[in-house]
């Protein structure tokens, strides 16, 4: 590729530009020669060069590097005492090389050694020279560092790009420091003289004919040390090697018939659509199959996967690996991923890659820095957005993610409609166009793609105090609604939450849970969903019964969550005690039981919770769900308030009971209750 195909600005500054991805990488990948004169060089820069350096090597490119060396006060004293300057430099470089080789386990260190060994990189050392007697100047009193900083890129058509400015050849220089430099290119006539001057400057330096500068070859002994440390081939920061899943793991991913149909429907709808698929039926794999088709038809393709939580990002990365795809994960501190994100964009823009996968959280995808980076994607690159648990993207704070420029769109959700949010639901359906494929729970169970389950409703009476509070709150809520208060009103929301907490924290749930735990002889692979108000009591019960458990809440960081899920998957932990964090996307197929002590009336939440225990797993013939249903104290007068408690809870009951193996047994448990409150239609 010619340097003339790269877009250049006359000045680059850290505040306005990504120096690495907008300038350095495109130039390097388009060149056959890179000459650099610089005060300081550090091999850390190699880690970030990736495909740009790979293309440079494929072009049979070569670097010539002239860098300064900073002498210690003792070195300067020796020179002043008559020691040979070249010998002193050799001693200084020896110290630095020894320190450098202490980090030989790092890929960028080994790759630098490989470049030298294979004649891709030649290094010379520059030192300020003073042609004066000791009576005229003393090195103790002057700065002896060579500090000039410029570079020259040359392509196979002898086009040249010169840059000169403040930055060193290091990770700090190109990425972290605040730097600026000016750029000149040879096909701009007014720049020709400046470029020729810089070429002459460099050649004079290289040949040691520049006044006031001594330039030395890299000491042979030190070069030999580096050659001996060179690997047989560069490590994967230089080459984009592809992980062979089939060779390593010995099996292939075979899509199910309905997944193939989903992909066909999506393509027929112009690469847009919502997949309304039951939890556990392989939405992730279906989306990856779509991405493969998108890459075939629309490359260069940028696949952006947005998840609600960090642990889902990691799960997606693992699933993509099964298909031999690598992905960049963008979350947490942007300093970790931002430059790699820009690098992926540049690779696509200049044709170094046919596709890139990026996985991020909805929070990160909404960030200004992420949004600005996407503006760098050129029009020739097709973007596919995959929204995992897509119902979350209907929130007003996530609208910026849903860009019209994304030609491919996939929304994944068992429940794409947003509860009590008509505007957000319309937003999703308008953006993703429509539901192009549906695979509901009944069909998945009937066809053997999900595990059948038994459902046991456990009726829990509110005590008189709890129900009294429930009634008082209900009266206040009813008055506010009757007065026309908006559903988003802060006071109303607080009252609704307080009322819901009464049901979720019903005291009698604890006694009933203890009873069930004592009776159950096998609690391995069990989830317990509880409320913040009761989680400590639940843990005390489990500890008292000698049951190995772990809590899985918002307080555990991503690393801790991975460790907890691994312990659970391996059977070292019998029970996970959770508060909402296991609602969406967590893949723990061995789970076979769930105790639902607390749940909202939001269908999305309790449907997701049921889905956690229905995934297929070897030896798992059925799953069991215990659902704690709060009811008014028996014998209470049938008022609108008492009836509302029962009606709210029976919504979840009906959803769970309809598809259960023991649905008639489950209905018999609540029949008398529903009849008493004239709610038989609800069951």
XYZ file of C-alpha atoms in Angstrom, residues 304-667:
364
model
C -19.678 -4.681 17.886
C -21.284 -6.754 20.654
C -22.906 -4.840 23.516
C -23.770 -6.582 26.803
C -25.375 -5.249 29.987
C -22.689 -6.659 32.323
C -18.951 -7.297 32.375
C -19.234 -11.025 33.041
C -21.291 -11.367 29.852
C -18.461 -9.711 27.909
C -16.136 -12.445 29.128
C -18.661 -15.148 28.227
C -18.972 -13.795 24.700
C -15.212 -13.795 24.351
C -15.166 -17.478 25.272
C -17.926 -18.329 22.796
C -16.163 -16.489 19.972
C -12.988 -18.390 20.754
C -14.860 -21.619 20.006
C -15.372 -20.281 16.492
C -11.677 -19.365 16.195
C -12.382 -15.643 16.576
C -10.464 -13.267 18.762
C -12.163 -10.246 20.234
C -11.144 -7.058 21.981
C -12.973 -6.561 25.283
C -13.709 -2.927 26.119
C -14.732 -2.174 29.666
C -13.345 -0.751 32.914
C -10.463 1.747 32.532
C -10.337 3.087 28.976
C -6.525 3.300 29.183
C -6.558 -0.507 28.958
C -8.524 -0.781 25.724
C -8.841 2.608 23.973
C -5.672 2.469 21.873
C -6.289 -1.148 20.902
C -9.801 -0.125 19.847
C -8.382 2.623 17.609
C -5.850 0.139 16.248
C -8.645 -2.249 15.225
C -10.421 0.603 13.467
C -7.252 1.569 11.582
C -6.638 -2.060 10.558
C -10.121 -2.158 9.010
C -9.855 1.296 7.442
C -6.595 0.587 5.622
C -7.410 -2.988 4.648
C -5.169 -4.904 7.049
C -8.131 -6.938 8.325
C -11.381 -8.180 6.817
C -13.132 -8.165 10.180
C -12.760 -7.256 13.830
C -14.811 -8.235 16.886
C -15.234 -5.856 19.803
C -17.231 -6.774 22.913
C -18.231 -4.098 25.375
C -20.740 -3.195 28.050
C -23.653 -0.888 27.370
C -22.126 1.529 29.879
C -18.818 1.702 27.991
C -20.525 1.822 24.589
C -22.369 4.935 25.773
C -19.131 6.711 26.746
C -18.022 9.735 24.748
C -14.589 8.195 24.057
C -16.167 5.032 22.581
C -18.610 7.038 20.496
C -15.857 9.328 19.168
C -13.714 6.355 18.190
C -16.566 4.976 16.073
C -16.583 8.214 14.097
C -13.150 7.165 12.782
C -14.600 4.127 11.001
C -14.557 4.776 7.269
C -17.616 4.380 5.056
C -16.157 1.310 3.353
C -16.373 -0.632 6.654
C -19.732 -2.241 7.449
C -20.717 -2.293 11.119
C -22.875 -4.993 12.714
C -24.313 -4.250 16.151
C -25.268 -7.258 18.289
C -27.282 -6.230 21.344
C -27.237 -8.998 23.945
C -30.219 -8.807 26.308
C -31.379 -6.142 23.894
C -34.281 -4.976 26.057
C -31.697 -3.038 28.083
C -30.858 -0.903 25.039
C -34.350 0.605 25.085
C -33.444 2.752 28.089
C -33.159 6.445 27.247
C -29.550 6.578 28.454
C -28.575 3.931 25.878
C -30.069 5.533 22.767
C -26.667 6.775 21.583
C -25.597 3.169 20.979
C -28.302 2.604 18.357
C -26.718 4.378 15.403
C -28.455 4.640 12.043
C -25.134 4.082 10.273
C -24.935 0.466 11.493
C -26.014 -1.530 8.451
C -26.315 -4.783 10.412
C -28.428 -5.081 13.572
C -29.252 -8.011 15.842
C -31.237 -7.758 19.059
C -31.139 -10.821 21.327
C -33.678 -11.260 24.107
C -36.103 -13.765 25.559
C -38.300 -10.761 26.396
C -37.632 -7.851 23.997
C -40.650 -5.831 25.154
C -39.781 -3.474 28.005
C -42.020 -3.739 31.048
C -44.084 -0.553 31.607
C -42.017 1.286 28.976
C -43.944 1.644 25.749
C -41.571 4.312 24.421
C -38.480 2.158 25.011
C -40.162 -0.867 23.454
C -41.111 1.117 20.340
C -37.536 2.415 20.130
C -36.160 -1.130 20.039
C -38.656 -2.409 17.491
C -38.117 0.602 15.236
C -34.334 0.250 15.360
C -34.044 -3.528 14.939
C -37.050 -3.434 12.581
C -39.051 -6.415 13.861
C -38.883 -9.864 15.424
C -37.505 -12.055 12.624
C -37.344 -15.268 14.621
C -39.160 -16.640 17.663
C -38.297 -19.788 19.589
C -40.346 -19.989 22.764
C -39.843 -22.065 25.889
C -42.531 -24.640 25.136
C -41.096 -25.459 21.740
C -37.560 -25.626 23.137
C -38.604 -28.047 25.895
C -40.782 -30.154 23.581
C -37.920 -30.536 21.094
C -35.400 -31.400 23.772
C -33.326 -28.220 23.536
C -34.131 -27.194 27.119
C -34.583 -29.250 30.270
C -38.152 -29.955 31.482
C -38.890 -28.781 35.006
C -41.072 -29.314 38.049
C -42.563 -26.284 39.760
C -43.423 -26.082 43.450
C -45.228 -22.945 44.650
C -44.664 -22.320 48.377
C -47.398 -20.159 49.944
C -45.972 -17.693 52.491
C -48.354 -15.699 54.697
C -47.518 -12.108 55.508
C -47.832 -11.517 59.231
C -50.301 -8.938 60.536
C -47.676 -6.222 60.907
C -46.348 -6.725 57.382
C -49.810 -6.715 55.883
C -50.802 -3.613 57.861
C -47.827 -1.743 56.378
C -48.710 -3.093 52.931
C -52.252 -1.713 53.231
C -51.093 1.731 54.393
C -48.634 2.033 51.534
C -51.249 0.835 49.049
C -53.658 3.577 50.182
C -51.004 6.248 49.639
C -50.077 4.794 46.248
C -53.724 4.638 45.136
C -54.301 8.287 46.082
C -51.207 9.447 44.191
C -52.162 7.516 41.056
C -55.752 8.824 41.244
C -54.421 12.382 41.422
C -52.610 11.892 38.122
C -49.046 11.578 39.420
C -46.625 10.315 36.762
C -45.269 6.758 37.010
C -41.776 8.268 37.091
C -42.516 10.394 40.151
C -39.727 9.912 42.702
C -42.033 9.744 45.721
C -44.336 7.238 44.022
C -41.366 5.089 43.005
C -40.106 5.066 46.595
C -43.511 3.967 47.913
C -43.758 1.185 45.341
C -40.310 -0.066 46.286
C -41.192 -0.065 49.982
C -44.335 -2.087 49.264
C -42.430 -4.571 47.114
C -39.829 -4.989 49.859
C -42.539 -6.054 52.314
C -43.394 -8.975 50.029
C -39.756 -9.829 49.254
C -38.721 -9.729 52.926
C -41.704 -11.584 54.405
C -40.479 -13.040 57.694
C -42.110 -16.442 57.210
C -39.978 -17.137 54.135
C -36.946 -17.785 56.317
C -38.638 -20.513 58.379
C -39.992 -22.216 55.261
C -36.607 -22.065 53.541
C -34.929 -23.699 56.532
C -37.524 -26.459 56.480
C -36.956 -27.184 52.772
C -33.169 -27.154 53.151
C -33.345 -29.682 55.987
C -35.610 -31.971 53.933
C -33.615 -31.811 50.672
C -30.902 -34.448 50.437
C -29.243 -33.030 47.311
C -28.642 -29.296 47.065
C -25.729 -29.432 44.638
C -25.947 -26.979 41.732
C -28.639 -24.852 43.388
C -29.404 -21.137 43.052
C -31.090 -19.121 45.781
C -32.563 -15.758 44.775
C -33.136 -13.563 47.797
C -33.506 -9.926 48.767
C -30.874 -7.641 50.310
C -32.903 -7.693 53.517
C -32.709 -11.474 53.900
C -29.413 -12.483 52.325
C -27.569 -12.576 55.661
C -30.225 -14.817 57.202
C -30.117 -17.163 54.209
C -26.332 -17.441 54.490
C -26.615 -18.150 58.227
C -29.030 -21.003 57.546
C -26.750 -22.559 54.944
C -23.688 -22.203 57.150
C -25.576 -23.729 60.070
C -26.492 -26.739 57.953
C -22.889 -27.209 56.841
C -23.659 -26.413 53.198
C -20.924 -24.970 50.991
C -22.216 -21.768 49.426
C -21.009 -18.501 47.878
C -22.794 -15.200 47.520
C -23.014 -13.691 44.045
C -23.954 -10.021 44.293
C -22.977 -6.600 42.999
C -20.303 -6.386 45.709
C -18.143 -9.051 44.073
C -15.854 -7.784 41.324
C -15.521 -9.418 37.932
C -12.503 -11.519 38.903
C -14.237 -12.788 42.036
C -17.353 -13.651 40.043
C -15.339 -15.755 37.615
C -13.777 -17.653 40.501
C -17.146 -18.202 42.173
C -18.755 -19.515 38.970
C -15.801 -21.860 38.416
C -16.148 -23.264 41.945
C -19.871 -23.741 41.369
C -19.367 -25.375 37.975
C -16.791 -27.778 39.453
C -19.131 -28.725 42.302
C -16.898 -27.296 45.028
C -19.706 -24.904 45.961
C -23.220 -26.333 46.279
C -25.295 -23.160 46.346
C -25.028 -19.671 44.912
C -26.923 -17.034 46.873
C -27.771 -14.223 44.479
C -29.452 -10.843 44.339
C -30.334 -10.111 40.680
C -26.774 -10.541 39.363
C -27.592 -13.987 37.960
C -30.676 -12.776 36.135
C -29.171 -12.197 32.690
C -26.840 -14.227 30.550
C -24.777 -16.169 33.085
C -24.123 -19.580 31.591
C -24.147 -22.224 34.358
C -25.894 -25.173 32.673
C -25.213 -27.613 35.522
C -27.757 -25.723 37.675
C -30.690 -27.974 38.480
C -32.574 -26.262 41.335
C -33.693 -22.744 42.166
C -35.268 -21.243 45.267
C -36.974 -17.964 44.377
C -37.501 -16.181 47.693
C -37.642 -12.717 46.182
C -38.708 -11.500 42.769
C -40.167 -8.414 41.184
C -43.352 -8.464 39.163
C -41.303 -7.688 36.036
C -41.722 -10.697 33.698
C -38.232 -10.151 32.286
C -36.701 -10.841 35.685
C -38.526 -14.004 36.659
C -38.399 -15.463 33.140
C -34.627 -14.967 33.110
C -34.367 -16.668 36.509
C -36.258 -19.703 35.301
C -33.989 -19.840 32.272
C -30.903 -20.210 34.481
C -31.954 -23.748 35.513
C -33.285 -25.040 32.193
C -30.100 -25.283 30.156
C -29.148 -28.740 28.954
C -26.388 -30.586 30.804
C -25.176 -34.219 30.760
C -27.099 -36.327 33.275
C -29.601 -33.560 34.006
C -33.042 -35.010 33.301
C -35.149 -32.317 34.942
C -34.897 -29.080 36.898
C -36.783 -28.052 40.052
C -38.059 -24.578 40.961
C -39.316 -23.604 44.414
C -41.253 -20.345 44.214
C -42.102 -18.479 47.430
C -45.472 -16.771 46.901
C -46.483 -14.133 49.435
C -50.177 -14.045 50.403
C -52.251 -12.066 52.943
C -52.820 -13.594 56.390
C -55.450 -16.313 56.129
C -58.943 -15.185 57.053
C -58.373 -11.574 56.113
C -61.318 -9.626 54.750
C -61.297 -9.636 50.949
C -60.500 -6.029 50.190
C -58.972 -4.574 47.060
C -55.621 -4.504 48.856
C -55.634 -8.149 49.924
C -56.710 -9.169 46.462
C -53.934 -7.099 44.844
C -51.257 -8.936 46.851
C -52.433 -12.291 45.552
C -52.988 -11.093 41.986
C -49.465 -9.714 41.692
C -47.897 -12.957 42.840
C -50.111 -15.170 40.659
C -48.781 -13.561 37.465
C -45.476 -15.341 38.049
C -47.235 -18.511 39.191
C -49.170 -18.838 35.935
C -46.060 -18.245 33.805
C -44.149 -20.963 35.646
C -46.952 -23.477 36.133
C -48.230 -23.582 32.543
C -45.144 -25.373 31.200
C -44.213 -27.419 34.277
C -44.189 -31.210 34.288
C -46.405 -31.120 37.391
C -48.631 -28.215 36.374
C -51.816 -29.808 37.758
C -50.172 -30.499 41.088
C -48.898 -26.907 41.179
C -52.356 -25.525 40.437
